């Protein structure tokens, strides 16, 4: 097969990767890949594009000829080894690895979690599977599947690259401390961990529909303070503000015309964070925001996605919560009240942190870093207005920076 033609450069930038993965040149190449699979003259459509700063770009593509369909994964990330069945294309600019879904080269358990018969064997316990649906898939990173059985019961299957046993241990530790983490449905199988559904509904739903503040700030602070000390023994993961340079690079890649402005913001953020108090190291959730909290009648009933739980800082968890809260109104007009809720939460968090000797400047600067990390994530091939969303998030970064400076 012919490899794509590129100008001869020593460095294939991530901006160039984004442009190439979203080009007709690449989809034509993929059409050639699937032709021998019985999909001659197939139409290739980009379904999702993912940019991991510093690593590279990956994409998911749908291929169909009108009667048959399949999905392909592709990445420009450097892989040490490529499993049998993958196609590896070398060209003057870099290397592209292509695979037929679900044969993700770094998620060996994806086939197990996406094959109904295998799911029934591993987790059915005699139940018949009624539906198996993909909820999330990030090539080379992770996937989440929903398995619904005919008796009405459900399981969520999380597919990981590694450390499924460690994640299972974290869930048991939180449950033992009275934290309502999802209950695992047994030990991991091939880096796939199954969970029962959490009680209640996502806080995001209450934020959208509740007439008032759906969850008091004190409940959030109480939950984070109650995280078990045993989390201090697991490997630490960097907070959003610790990867400021990477996320700034991703934002500049997504909005190259704003690269200079983003560079200025990065410099301001770095100066504030260098001097801002962070507080003592403590057990931390690591990815703490409204989608990962389940609530019922004003109480927290579920704490999800604890993959990053470990040693960290309270101010980073609170900044993560505020940063995600800040972008909600631009996603859906039904989140209009969240702007007011943001102020309530921000004031309460700043007051509590100040009482603990941690200044509000660090809270707002770290919140700005979280929003900056979401700028590149606004890119959505299905939404032609994604640039406007990215610009709005960049404006929020500037506003939060101004608060931190004050």
mmCIF file of C-alpha atoms in Angstrom:
data_model
loop_
_atom_site.group_PDB
_atom_site.id
_atom_site.type_symbol
_atom_site.label_atom_id
_atom_site.label_comp_id
_atom_site.label_asym_id
_atom_site.label_seq_id
_atom_site.Cartn_x
_atom_site.Cartn_y
_atom_site.Cartn_z
ATOM 1 C CA UNK A 1 0.000 0.000 0.000
ATOM 2 C CA UNK A 2 1.144 3.558 -0.650
ATOM 3 C CA UNK A 3 2.189 5.646 2.321
ATOM 4 C CA UNK A 4 1.050 9.272 2.601
ATOM 5 C CA UNK A 5 3.249 11.908 1.003
ATOM 6 C CA UNK A 6 4.608 14.599 3.333
ATOM 7 C CA UNK A 7 7.092 17.377 3.012
ATOM 8 C CA UNK A 8 10.412 16.255 4.406
ATOM 9 C CA UNK A 9 10.741 17.595 7.949
ATOM 10 C CA UNK A 10 12.525 16.349 11.011
ATOM 11 C CA UNK A 11 9.618 17.058 13.365
ATOM 12 C CA UNK A 12 5.986 16.159 12.867
ATOM 13 C CA UNK A 13 4.275 18.703 15.108
ATOM 14 C CA UNK A 14 1.079 17.862 16.918
ATOM 15 C CA UNK A 15 -0.653 20.650 15.005
ATOM 16 C CA UNK A 16 0.326 18.919 11.773
ATOM 17 C CA UNK A 17 -0.911 15.622 13.175
ATOM 18 C CA UNK A 18 -4.313 17.173 13.932
ATOM 19 C CA UNK A 19 -4.581 18.584 10.428
ATOM 20 C CA UNK A 20 -3.514 15.341 8.779
ATOM 21 C CA UNK A 21 -5.818 13.096 10.821
ATOM 22 C CA UNK A 22 -8.705 15.403 9.861
ATOM 23 C CA UNK A 23 -7.797 15.439 6.146
ATOM 24 C CA UNK A 24 -9.304 13.707 3.128
ATOM 25 C CA UNK A 25 -5.804 12.471 2.312
ATOM 26 C CA UNK A 26 -5.787 10.336 5.444
ATOM 27 C CA UNK A 27 -9.344 9.036 5.067
ATOM 28 C CA UNK A 28 -8.477 7.986 1.517
ATOM 29 C CA UNK A 29 -5.511 6.110 2.936
ATOM 30 C CA UNK A 30 -7.802 4.363 5.432
ATOM 31 C CA UNK A 31 -10.145 3.397 2.599
ATOM 32 C CA UNK A 32 -7.219 1.504 1.128
ATOM 33 C CA UNK A 33 -6.634 -0.240 4.460
ATOM 34 C CA UNK A 34 -10.207 -1.562 4.735
ATOM 35 C CA UNK A 35 -10.635 -2.517 1.065
ATOM 36 C CA UNK A 36 -9.016 -5.975 1.540
ATOM 37 C CA UNK A 37 -11.404 -6.541 4.475
ATOM 38 C CA UNK A 38 -14.405 -6.665 2.140
ATOM 39 C CA UNK A 39 -15.204 -2.948 2.325
ATOM 40 C CA UNK A 40 -14.208 -1.848 -1.151
ATOM 41 C CA UNK A 41 -15.151 1.755 -1.963
ATOM 42 C CA UNK A 42 -15.916 2.416 1.693
ATOM 43 C CA UNK A 43 -16.766 5.856 3.027
ATOM 44 C CA UNK A 44 -14.496 6.821 5.930
ATOM 45 C CA UNK A 45 -15.717 9.319 8.520
ATOM 46 C CA UNK A 46 -13.771 10.776 11.425
ATOM 47 C CA UNK A 47 -15.737 9.993 14.592
ATOM 48 C CA UNK A 48 -13.414 11.355 17.292
ATOM 49 C CA UNK A 49 -10.052 13.068 17.479
ATOM 50 C CA UNK A 50 -7.961 13.035 20.652
ATOM 51 C CA UNK A 51 -4.859 15.085 21.358
ATOM 52 C CA UNK A 52 -2.653 14.095 24.275
ATOM 53 C CA UNK A 53 -0.134 16.919 24.722
ATOM 54 C CA UNK A 54 3.432 15.764 24.431
ATOM 55 C CA UNK A 55 2.422 12.320 23.164
ATOM 56 C CA UNK A 56 0.512 12.875 19.963
ATOM 57 C CA UNK A 57 -2.832 12.624 18.212
ATOM 58 C CA UNK A 58 -5.167 9.633 17.918
ATOM 59 C CA UNK A 59 -8.430 9.211 16.058
ATOM 60 C CA UNK A 60 -11.408 6.883 15.714
ATOM 61 C CA UNK A 61 -12.890 6.401 12.236
ATOM 62 C CA UNK A 62 -16.088 4.766 10.969
ATOM 63 C CA UNK A 63 -15.905 2.851 7.690
ATOM 64 C CA UNK A 64 -18.968 1.707 5.744
ATOM 65 C CA UNK A 65 -19.872 0.645 2.215
ATOM 66 C CA UNK A 66 -23.605 0.820 2.821
ATOM 67 C CA UNK A 67 -24.046 -2.809 3.829
ATOM 68 C CA UNK A 68 -21.163 -3.453 6.236
ATOM 69 C CA UNK A 69 -19.446 -1.204 8.782
ATOM 70 C CA UNK A 70 -16.458 -1.266 11.089
ATOM 71 C CA UNK A 71 -14.345 1.101 13.172
ATOM 72 C CA UNK A 72 -10.657 1.883 12.907
ATOM 73 C CA UNK A 73 -8.257 3.426 15.386
ATOM 74 C CA UNK A 74 -5.174 5.397 14.388
ATOM 75 C CA UNK A 75 -2.430 7.119 16.336
ATOM 76 C CA UNK A 76 0.710 9.147 15.775
ATOM 77 C CA UNK A 77 1.933 8.337 19.286
ATOM 78 C CA UNK A 78 5.180 6.411 19.479
ATOM 79 C CA UNK A 79 4.498 2.797 20.480
ATOM 80 C CA UNK A 80 7.345 0.579 21.619
ATOM 81 C CA UNK A 81 5.664 -2.534 20.271
ATOM 82 C CA UNK A 82 2.760 -3.051 17.892
ATOM 83 C CA UNK A 83 0.610 -6.191 18.250
ATOM 84 C CA UNK A 84 0.027 -8.491 15.330
ATOM 85 C CA UNK A 85 -2.801 -7.278 13.120
ATOM 86 C CA UNK A 86 -1.949 -3.584 13.370
ATOM 87 C CA UNK A 87 -0.782 -1.668 10.308
ATOM 88 C CA UNK A 88 2.275 0.518 10.839
ATOM 89 C CA UNK A 89 3.001 3.202 8.255
ATOM 90 C CA UNK A 90 6.371 4.918 8.143
ATOM 91 C CA UNK A 91 6.809 8.225 6.365
ATOM 92 C CA UNK A 92 9.327 11.098 6.407
ATOM 93 C CA UNK A 93 7.379 12.981 9.068
ATOM 94 C CA UNK A 94 6.528 10.222 11.520
ATOM 95 C CA UNK A 95 4.822 6.897 12.135
ATOM 96 C CA UNK A 96 1.112 6.088 12.102
ATOM 97 C CA UNK A 97 -0.283 2.930 13.677
ATOM 98 C CA UNK A 98 -3.715 1.737 12.522
ATOM 99 C CA UNK A 99 -5.839 -1.014 14.045
ATOM 100 C CA UNK A 100 -9.254 -2.563 13.619
ATOM 101 C CA UNK A 101 -11.448 -1.864 16.644
ATOM 102 C CA UNK A 102 -11.397 -3.314 19.293
ATOM 103 C CA UNK A 103 -7.765 -4.428 18.811
ATOM 104 C CA UNK A 104 -6.366 -1.326 20.549
ATOM 105 C CA UNK A 105 -2.608 -1.921 20.929
ATOM 106 C CA UNK A 106 -2.503 -0.649 24.533
ATOM 107 C CA UNK A 107 -5.917 -1.856 25.758
ATOM 108 C CA UNK A 108 -5.773 -5.638 25.513
ATOM 109 C CA UNK A 109 -8.972 -5.985 27.560
ATOM 110 C CA UNK A 110 -11.058 -3.960 25.101
ATOM 111 C CA UNK A 111 -11.977 -7.053 23.083
ATOM 112 C CA UNK A 112 -13.245 -8.751 26.240
ATOM 113 C CA UNK A 113 -15.328 -5.739 27.277
ATOM 114 C CA UNK A 114 -16.877 -5.217 23.812
ATOM 115 C CA UNK A 115 -17.780 -8.840 23.008
ATOM 116 C CA UNK A 116 -21.243 -9.785 24.385
ATOM 117 C CA UNK A 117 -20.500 -13.489 24.756
ATOM 118 C CA UNK A 118 -17.299 -12.806 26.685
ATOM 119 C CA UNK A 119 -19.006 -10.251 28.939
ATOM 120 C CA UNK A 120 -21.687 -12.798 29.804
ATOM 121 C CA UNK A 121 -19.042 -15.402 30.618
ATOM 122 C CA UNK A 122 -16.951 -13.042 32.775
ATOM 123 C CA UNK A 123 -19.642 -11.114 34.650
ATOM 124 C CA UNK A 124 -23.080 -12.478 33.734
ATOM 125 C CA UNK A 125 -23.308 -15.018 36.585
ATOM 126 C CA UNK A 126 -26.008 -16.800 34.604
ATOM 127 C CA UNK A 127 -27.681 -13.590 33.410
ATOM 128 C CA UNK A 128 -28.366 -12.931 29.741
ATOM 129 C CA UNK A 129 -26.931 -9.745 28.287
ATOM 130 C CA UNK A 130 -29.515 -7.379 26.804
ATOM 131 C CA UNK A 131 -27.313 -4.431 25.752
ATOM 132 C CA UNK A 132 -23.609 -3.620 25.561
ATOM 133 C CA UNK A 133 -22.871 0.014 24.839
ATOM 134 C CA UNK A 134 -19.725 2.139 24.660
ATOM 135 C CA UNK A 135 -19.957 5.163 26.964
ATOM 136 C CA UNK A 136 -16.412 6.455 26.457
ATOM 137 C CA UNK A 137 -13.340 5.462 24.511
ATOM 138 C CA UNK A 138 -10.005 7.216 24.387
ATOM 139 C CA UNK A 139 -7.665 5.306 22.090
ATOM 140 C CA UNK A 140 -4.643 3.867 23.907
ATOM 141 C CA UNK A 141 -5.938 5.213 27.241
ATOM 142 C CA UNK A 142 -9.186 3.741 28.512
ATOM 143 C CA UNK A 143 -12.771 2.811 27.699
ATOM 144 C CA UNK A 144 -16.011 2.523 29.653
ATOM 145 C CA UNK A 145 -18.802 0.158 28.627
ATOM 146 C CA UNK A 146 -22.347 -0.245 29.955
ATOM 147 C CA UNK A 147 -23.542 -3.850 30.212
ATOM 148 C CA UNK A 148 -27.297 -4.153 30.768
ATOM 149 C CA UNK A 149 -28.821 -7.572 31.457
ATOM 150 C CA UNK A 150 -32.362 -8.788 30.747
ATOM 151 C CA UNK A 151 -33.179 -8.841 34.471
ATOM 152 C CA UNK A 152 -32.609 -5.055 34.555
ATOM 153 C CA UNK A 153 -29.269 -5.156 36.363
ATOM 154 C CA UNK A 154 -26.331 -3.138 35.036
ATOM 155 C CA UNK A 155 -22.563 -3.160 35.239
ATOM 156 C CA UNK A 156 -20.035 -0.576 34.122
ATOM 157 C CA UNK A 157 -16.871 -2.034 32.619
ATOM 158 C CA UNK A 158 -13.745 0.123 32.831
ATOM 159 C CA UNK A 159 -10.957 -0.925 30.477
ATOM 160 C CA UNK A 160 -7.496 0.199 31.593
ATOM 161 C CA UNK A 161 -3.970 0.070 30.221
ATOM 162 C CA UNK A 162 -2.606 -1.088 33.565
ATOM 163 C CA UNK A 163 -3.123 -0.869 37.323
ATOM 164 C CA UNK A 164 -6.624 -2.365 37.380
ATOM 165 C CA UNK A 165 -5.674 -4.206 40.578
ATOM 166 C CA UNK A 166 -4.574 -0.907 42.156
ATOM 167 C CA UNK A 167 -7.860 0.744 41.181
ATOM 168 C CA UNK A 168 -9.759 -2.184 42.676
ATOM 169 C CA UNK A 169 -7.764 -1.692 45.897
ATOM 170 C CA UNK A 170 -8.611 2.039 45.957
ATOM 171 C CA UNK A 171 -12.322 1.283 45.679
ATOM 172 C CA UNK A 172 -12.164 -1.117 48.599
ATOM 173 C CA UNK A 173 -10.208 1.420 50.668
ATOM 174 C CA UNK A 174 -12.768 4.174 50.029
ATOM 175 C CA UNK A 175 -15.684 1.860 50.736
ATOM 176 C CA UNK A 176 -14.007 0.772 53.965
ATOM 177 C CA UNK A 177 -13.727 4.432 55.003
ATOM 178 C CA UNK A 178 -17.425 5.044 54.363
ATOM 179 C CA UNK A 179 -16.902 6.877 51.066
ATOM 180 C CA UNK A 180 -19.651 5.827 48.582
ATOM 181 C CA UNK A 181 -17.421 4.643 45.750
ATOM 182 C CA UNK A 182 -18.994 2.222 43.229
ATOM 183 C CA UNK A 183 -18.860 -1.375 44.431
ATOM 184 C CA UNK A 184 -16.651 -3.626 42.272
ATOM 185 C CA UNK A 185 -18.243 -6.766 40.840
ATOM 186 C CA UNK A 186 -15.244 -8.940 41.590
ATOM 187 C CA UNK A 187 -11.542 -8.833 40.827
ATOM 188 C CA UNK A 188 -10.220 -7.311 37.564
ATOM 189 C CA UNK A 189 -10.114 -9.513 34.465
ATOM 190 C CA UNK A 190 -7.523 -8.663 31.761
ATOM 191 C CA UNK A 191 -7.244 -5.071 33.067
ATOM 192 C CA UNK A 192 -11.046 -4.696 32.986
ATOM 193 C CA UNK A 193 -12.798 -3.756 36.223
ATOM 194 C CA UNK A 194 -16.588 -4.102 36.555
ATOM 195 C CA UNK A 195 -18.654 -1.896 38.894
ATOM 196 C CA UNK A 196 -22.236 -1.750 40.053
ATOM 197 C CA UNK A 197 -24.190 1.467 39.397
ATOM 198 C CA UNK A 198 -23.887 4.216 41.995
ATOM 199 C CA UNK A 199 -26.961 5.343 43.902
ATOM 200 C CA UNK A 200 -28.573 8.679 42.977
ATOM 201 C CA UNK A 201 -27.936 10.796 39.921
ATOM 202 C CA UNK A 202 -24.975 12.835 38.664
ATOM 203 C CA UNK A 203 -24.567 16.226 40.308
ATOM 204 C CA UNK A 204 -24.512 17.599 36.755
ATOM 205 C CA UNK A 205 -28.209 16.683 36.467
ATOM 206 C CA UNK A 206 -29.096 18.483 39.687
ATOM 207 C CA UNK A 207 -27.079 21.523 38.619
ATOM 208 C CA UNK A 208 -29.155 21.629 35.452
ATOM 209 C CA UNK A 209 -32.611 21.163 36.976
ATOM 210 C CA UNK A 210 -32.514 22.082 40.671
ATOM 211 C CA UNK A 211 -34.080 25.471 41.516
ATOM 212 C CA UNK A 212 -31.425 26.123 44.163
ATOM 213 C CA UNK A 213 -27.921 25.048 45.103
ATOM 214 C CA UNK A 214 -28.140 21.233 44.884
ATOM 215 C CA UNK A 215 -25.170 20.445 47.127
ATOM 216 C CA UNK A 216 -23.838 22.539 49.970
ATOM 217 C CA UNK A 217 -20.126 23.436 49.846
ATOM 218 C CA UNK A 218 -19.672 21.979 53.332
ATOM 219 C CA UNK A 219 -20.714 18.536 52.028
ATOM 220 C CA UNK A 220 -17.978 18.711 49.389
ATOM 221 C CA UNK A 221 -15.331 19.802 51.886
ATOM 222 C CA UNK A 222 -16.456 17.124 54.324
ATOM 223 C CA UNK A 223 -16.150 14.408 51.677
ATOM 224 C CA UNK A 224 -12.630 15.440 50.664
ATOM 225 C CA UNK A 225 -11.518 15.657 54.297
ATOM 226 C CA UNK A 226 -12.881 12.124 54.860
ATOM 227 C CA UNK A 227 -10.787 10.469 52.132
ATOM 228 C CA UNK A 228 -8.796 7.648 53.758
ATOM 229 C CA UNK A 229 -5.176 8.195 54.742
ATOM 230 C CA UNK A 230 -4.297 4.922 53.029
ATOM 231 C CA UNK A 231 -4.427 6.842 49.711
ATOM 232 C CA UNK A 232 -1.162 8.461 50.755
ATOM 233 C CA UNK A 233 0.540 5.114 50.104
ATOM 234 C CA UNK A 234 -0.344 4.875 46.376
ATOM 235 C CA UNK A 235 1.647 6.602 43.607
ATOM 236 C CA UNK A 236 0.876 10.317 43.241
ATOM 237 C CA UNK A 237 -0.371 11.758 39.953
ATOM 238 C CA UNK A 238 0.206 15.360 38.848
ATOM 239 C CA UNK A 239 -2.619 17.875 39.206
ATOM 240 C CA UNK A 240 -3.772 19.995 36.276
ATOM 241 C CA UNK A 241 -1.609 22.914 37.383
ATOM 242 C CA UNK A 242 1.447 20.633 37.458
ATOM 243 C CA UNK A 243 1.024 20.027 33.715
ATOM 244 C CA UNK A 244 0.423 23.653 32.872
ATOM 245 C CA UNK A 245 2.940 23.669 30.019
ATOM 246 C CA UNK A 246 1.404 20.614 28.362
ATOM 247 C CA UNK A 247 -2.133 21.981 28.465
ATOM 248 C CA UNK A 248 -0.960 25.371 27.254
ATOM 249 C CA UNK A 249 0.714 23.633 24.335
ATOM 250 C CA UNK A 250 -2.515 21.760 23.563
ATOM 251 C CA UNK A 251 -4.503 25.023 23.636
ATOM 252 C CA UNK A 252 -1.991 26.668 21.299
ATOM 253 C CA UNK A 253 -2.244 23.667 18.981
ATOM 254 C CA UNK A 254 -6.042 23.885 18.906
ATOM 255 C CA UNK A 255 -6.077 27.696 18.500
ATOM 256 C CA UNK A 256 -2.785 28.602 16.777
ATOM 257 C CA UNK A 257 -4.008 32.122 16.058
ATOM 258 C CA UNK A 258 -4.149 32.720 19.840
ATOM 259 C CA UNK A 259 -0.754 31.161 20.591
ATOM 260 C CA UNK A 260 0.813 34.446 21.711
ATOM 261 C CA UNK A 261 -2.081 35.301 24.043
ATOM 262 C CA UNK A 262 -1.979 31.803 25.521
ATOM 263 C CA UNK A 263 1.765 32.134 26.053
ATOM 264 C CA UNK A 264 1.190 35.341 28.002
ATOM 265 C CA UNK A 265 -1.434 33.634 30.153
ATOM 266 C CA UNK A 266 0.950 30.764 30.848
ATOM 267 C CA UNK A 267 3.591 33.186 32.063
ATOM 268 C CA UNK A 268 1.133 34.936 34.394
ATOM 269 C CA UNK A 269 -0.172 31.643 35.766
ATOM 270 C CA UNK A 270 3.328 30.325 36.388
ATOM 271 C CA UNK A 271 4.289 33.454 38.341
ATOM 272 C CA UNK A 272 1.199 33.298 40.556
ATOM 273 C CA UNK A 273 1.495 29.550 41.187
ATOM 274 C CA UNK A 274 5.160 29.880 42.072
ATOM 275 C CA UNK A 275 4.273 32.035 45.074
ATOM 276 C CA UNK A 276 0.816 30.717 46.003
ATOM 277 C CA UNK A 277 0.410 28.523 49.072
ATOM 278 C CA UNK A 278 -0.701 24.963 48.304
ATOM 279 C CA UNK A 279 -1.225 23.597 51.787
ATOM 280 C CA UNK A 280 -0.215 20.212 53.202
ATOM 281 C CA UNK A 281 -0.105 17.026 51.180
ATOM 282 C CA UNK A 282 -3.309 15.064 51.827
ATOM 283 C CA UNK A 283 -5.498 12.295 50.369
ATOM 284 C CA UNK A 284 -6.920 13.598 47.104
ATOM 285 C CA UNK A 285 -9.499 12.514 44.519
ATOM 286 C CA UNK A 286 -7.462 13.857 41.604
ATOM 287 C CA UNK A 287 -10.331 14.276 39.108
ATOM 288 C CA UNK A 288 -12.978 15.913 41.240
ATOM 289 C CA UNK A 289 -15.869 17.517 39.371
ATOM 290 C CA UNK A 290 -19.650 17.371 38.987
ATOM 291 C CA UNK A 291 -19.800 14.412 36.574
ATOM 292 C CA UNK A 292 -17.923 12.249 39.093
ATOM 293 C CA UNK A 293 -20.274 12.980 41.983
ATOM 294 C CA UNK A 294 -23.676 11.324 42.429
ATOM 295 C CA UNK A 295 -26.208 12.929 44.746
ATOM 296 C CA UNK A 296 -29.665 12.345 46.186
ATOM 297 C CA UNK A 297 -31.657 14.877 48.200
ATOM 298 C CA UNK A 298 -28.630 17.053 48.836
ATOM 299 C CA UNK A 299 -26.353 14.208 49.960
ATOM 300 C CA UNK A 300 -23.365 12.691 48.146
ATOM 301 C CA UNK A 301 -24.249 9.103 47.255
ATOM 302 C CA UNK A 302 -21.498 8.229 44.774
ATOM 303 C CA UNK A 303 -17.864 9.159 44.110
ATOM 304 C CA UNK A 304 -16.727 7.983 40.674
ATOM 305 C CA UNK A 305 -13.516 7.816 38.609
ATOM 306 C CA UNK A 306 -11.021 7.500 41.437
ATOM 307 C CA UNK A 307 -8.227 6.369 39.100
ATOM 308 C CA UNK A 308 -6.159 9.441 40.058
ATOM 309 C CA UNK A 309 -6.886 9.223 43.796
ATOM 310 C CA UNK A 310 -3.766 9.432 45.912
ATOM 311 C CA UNK A 311 -1.488 12.001 47.560
ATOM 312 C CA UNK A 312 -2.435 15.522 46.498
ATOM 313 C CA UNK A 313 -3.772 18.865 47.663
ATOM 314 C CA UNK A 314 -7.219 20.012 48.719
ATOM 315 C CA UNK A 315 -6.856 23.231 46.712
ATOM 316 C CA UNK A 316 -6.343 21.214 43.503
ATOM 317 C CA UNK A 317 -9.494 19.138 44.031
ATOM 318 C CA UNK A 318 -11.512 22.302 44.706
ATOM 319 C CA UNK A 319 -9.996 24.042 41.672
ATOM 320 C CA UNK A 320 -10.881 21.052 39.493
ATOM 321 C CA UNK A 321 -14.488 21.285 40.701
ATOM 322 C CA UNK A 322 -14.661 25.038 40.046
ATOM 323 C CA UNK A 323 -12.941 24.816 36.657
ATOM 324 C CA UNK A 324 -15.412 22.295 35.286
ATOM 325 C CA UNK A 325 -18.288 24.220 36.840
ATOM 326 C CA UNK A 326 -17.166 27.398 35.053
ATOM 327 C CA UNK A 327 -17.509 25.891 31.567
ATOM 328 C CA UNK A 328 -20.953 24.310 32.039
ATOM 329 C CA UNK A 329 -23.091 27.361 31.054
ATOM 330 C CA UNK A 330 -21.484 27.408 27.619
ATOM 331 C CA UNK A 331 -22.361 23.749 27.032
ATOM 332 C CA UNK A 332 -26.108 23.994 27.575
ATOM 333 C CA UNK A 333 -28.425 26.952 28.328
ATOM 334 C CA UNK A 334 -30.071 24.873 31.053
ATOM 335 C CA UNK A 335 -26.903 25.422 33.097
ATOM 336 C CA UNK A 336 -27.590 29.169 33.291
ATOM 337 C CA UNK A 337 -27.878 29.129 37.097
ATOM 338 C CA UNK A 338 -24.455 27.539 37.408
ATOM 339 C CA UNK A 339 -22.813 30.949 36.998
ATOM 340 C CA UNK A 340 -24.420 31.973 40.294
ATOM 341 C CA UNK A 341 -23.580 28.595 41.869
ATOM 342 C CA UNK A 342 -19.947 29.056 40.841
ATOM 343 C CA UNK A 343 -19.745 32.239 42.883
ATOM 344 C CA UNK A 344 -21.280 30.520 45.912
ATOM 345 C CA UNK A 345 -18.876 27.602 45.769
ATOM 346 C CA UNK A 346 -15.856 29.792 45.011
ATOM 347 C CA UNK A 347 -16.550 32.080 47.969
ATOM 348 C CA UNK A 348 -17.060 29.143 50.353
ATOM 349 C CA UNK A 349 -13.941 27.340 49.159
ATOM 350 C CA UNK A 350 -11.824 30.490 49.326
ATOM 351 C CA UNK A 351 -13.021 31.181 52.879
ATOM 352 C CA UNK A 352 -12.232 27.634 54.011
ATOM 353 C CA UNK A 353 -8.815 27.611 52.374
ATOM 354 C CA UNK A 354 -7.963 30.998 53.865
ATOM 355 C CA UNK A 355 -8.822 29.613 57.305
ATOM 356 C CA UNK A 356 -6.325 26.833 56.593
ATOM 357 C CA UNK A 357 -3.605 29.295 55.576
ATOM 358 C CA UNK A 358 -4.053 28.811 51.808
ATOM 359 C CA UNK A 359 -4.706 31.970 49.812
ATOM 360 C CA UNK A 360 -7.528 32.436 47.317
ATOM 361 C CA UNK A 361 -4.984 33.514 44.687
ATOM 362 C CA UNK A 362 -3.794 29.922 44.379
ATOM 363 C CA UNK A 363 -7.373 28.619 44.191
ATOM 364 C CA UNK A 364 -8.267 30.915 41.288
ATOM 365 C CA UNK A 365 -4.957 30.364 39.495
ATOM 366 C CA UNK A 366 -5.362 26.592 39.724
ATOM 367 C CA UNK A 367 -8.960 26.915 38.544
ATOM 368 C CA UNK A 368 -7.652 28.877 35.555
ATOM 369 C CA UNK A 369 -5.194 26.048 34.860
ATOM 370 C CA UNK A 370 -8.072 23.531 34.856
ATOM 371 C CA UNK A 371 -10.092 25.653 32.400
ATOM 372 C CA UNK A 372 -6.995 26.030 30.223
ATOM 373 C CA UNK A 373 -6.738 22.232 30.134
ATOM 374 C CA UNK A 374 -10.283 22.162 28.703
ATOM 375 C CA UNK A 375 -9.603 24.552 25.809
ATOM 376 C CA UNK A 376 -8.243 21.894 23.459
ATOM 377 C CA UNK A 377 -10.998 19.532 24.610
ATOM 378 C CA UNK A 378 -13.571 21.837 23.024
ATOM 379 C CA UNK A 379 -12.525 20.470 19.643
ATOM 380 C CA UNK A 380 -15.414 18.373 18.324
ATOM 381 C CA UNK A 381 -15.576 17.229 14.724
ATOM 382 C CA UNK A 382 -19.367 16.941 15.023
ATOM 383 C CA UNK A 383 -19.748 20.551 16.186
ATOM 384 C CA UNK A 384 -18.707 23.264 13.717
ATOM 385 C CA UNK A 385 -18.984 25.826 16.522
ATOM 386 C CA UNK A 386 -16.286 24.253 18.688
ATOM 387 C CA UNK A 387 -13.888 27.160 18.135
ATOM 388 C CA UNK A 388 -16.329 29.573 19.758
ATOM 389 C CA UNK A 389 -16.502 27.276 22.796
ATOM 390 C CA UNK A 390 -12.705 27.132 22.953
ATOM 391 C CA UNK A 391 -12.531 30.931 22.770
ATOM 392 C CA UNK A 392 -15.054 31.247 25.597
ATOM 393 C CA UNK A 393 -12.941 28.963 27.751
ATOM 394 C CA UNK A 394 -9.872 31.023 26.962
ATOM 395 C CA UNK A 395 -11.762 34.139 28.046
ATOM 396 C CA UNK A 396 -12.649 32.400 31.324
ATOM 397 C CA UNK A 397 -8.952 31.697 31.892
ATOM 398 C CA UNK A 398 -8.275 35.416 31.585
ATOM 399 C CA UNK A 399 -11.063 36.290 34.031
ATOM 400 C CA UNK A 400 -9.828 33.781 36.588
ATOM 401 C CA UNK A 401 -6.296 35.086 36.187
ATOM 402 C CA UNK A 402 -7.547 38.580 36.974
ATOM 403 C CA UNK A 403 -9.177 37.270 40.160
ATOM 404 C CA UNK A 404 -5.998 35.506 41.172
ATOM 405 C CA UNK A 405 -3.967 38.671 40.607
ATOM 406 C CA UNK A 406 -6.346 40.642 42.813
#
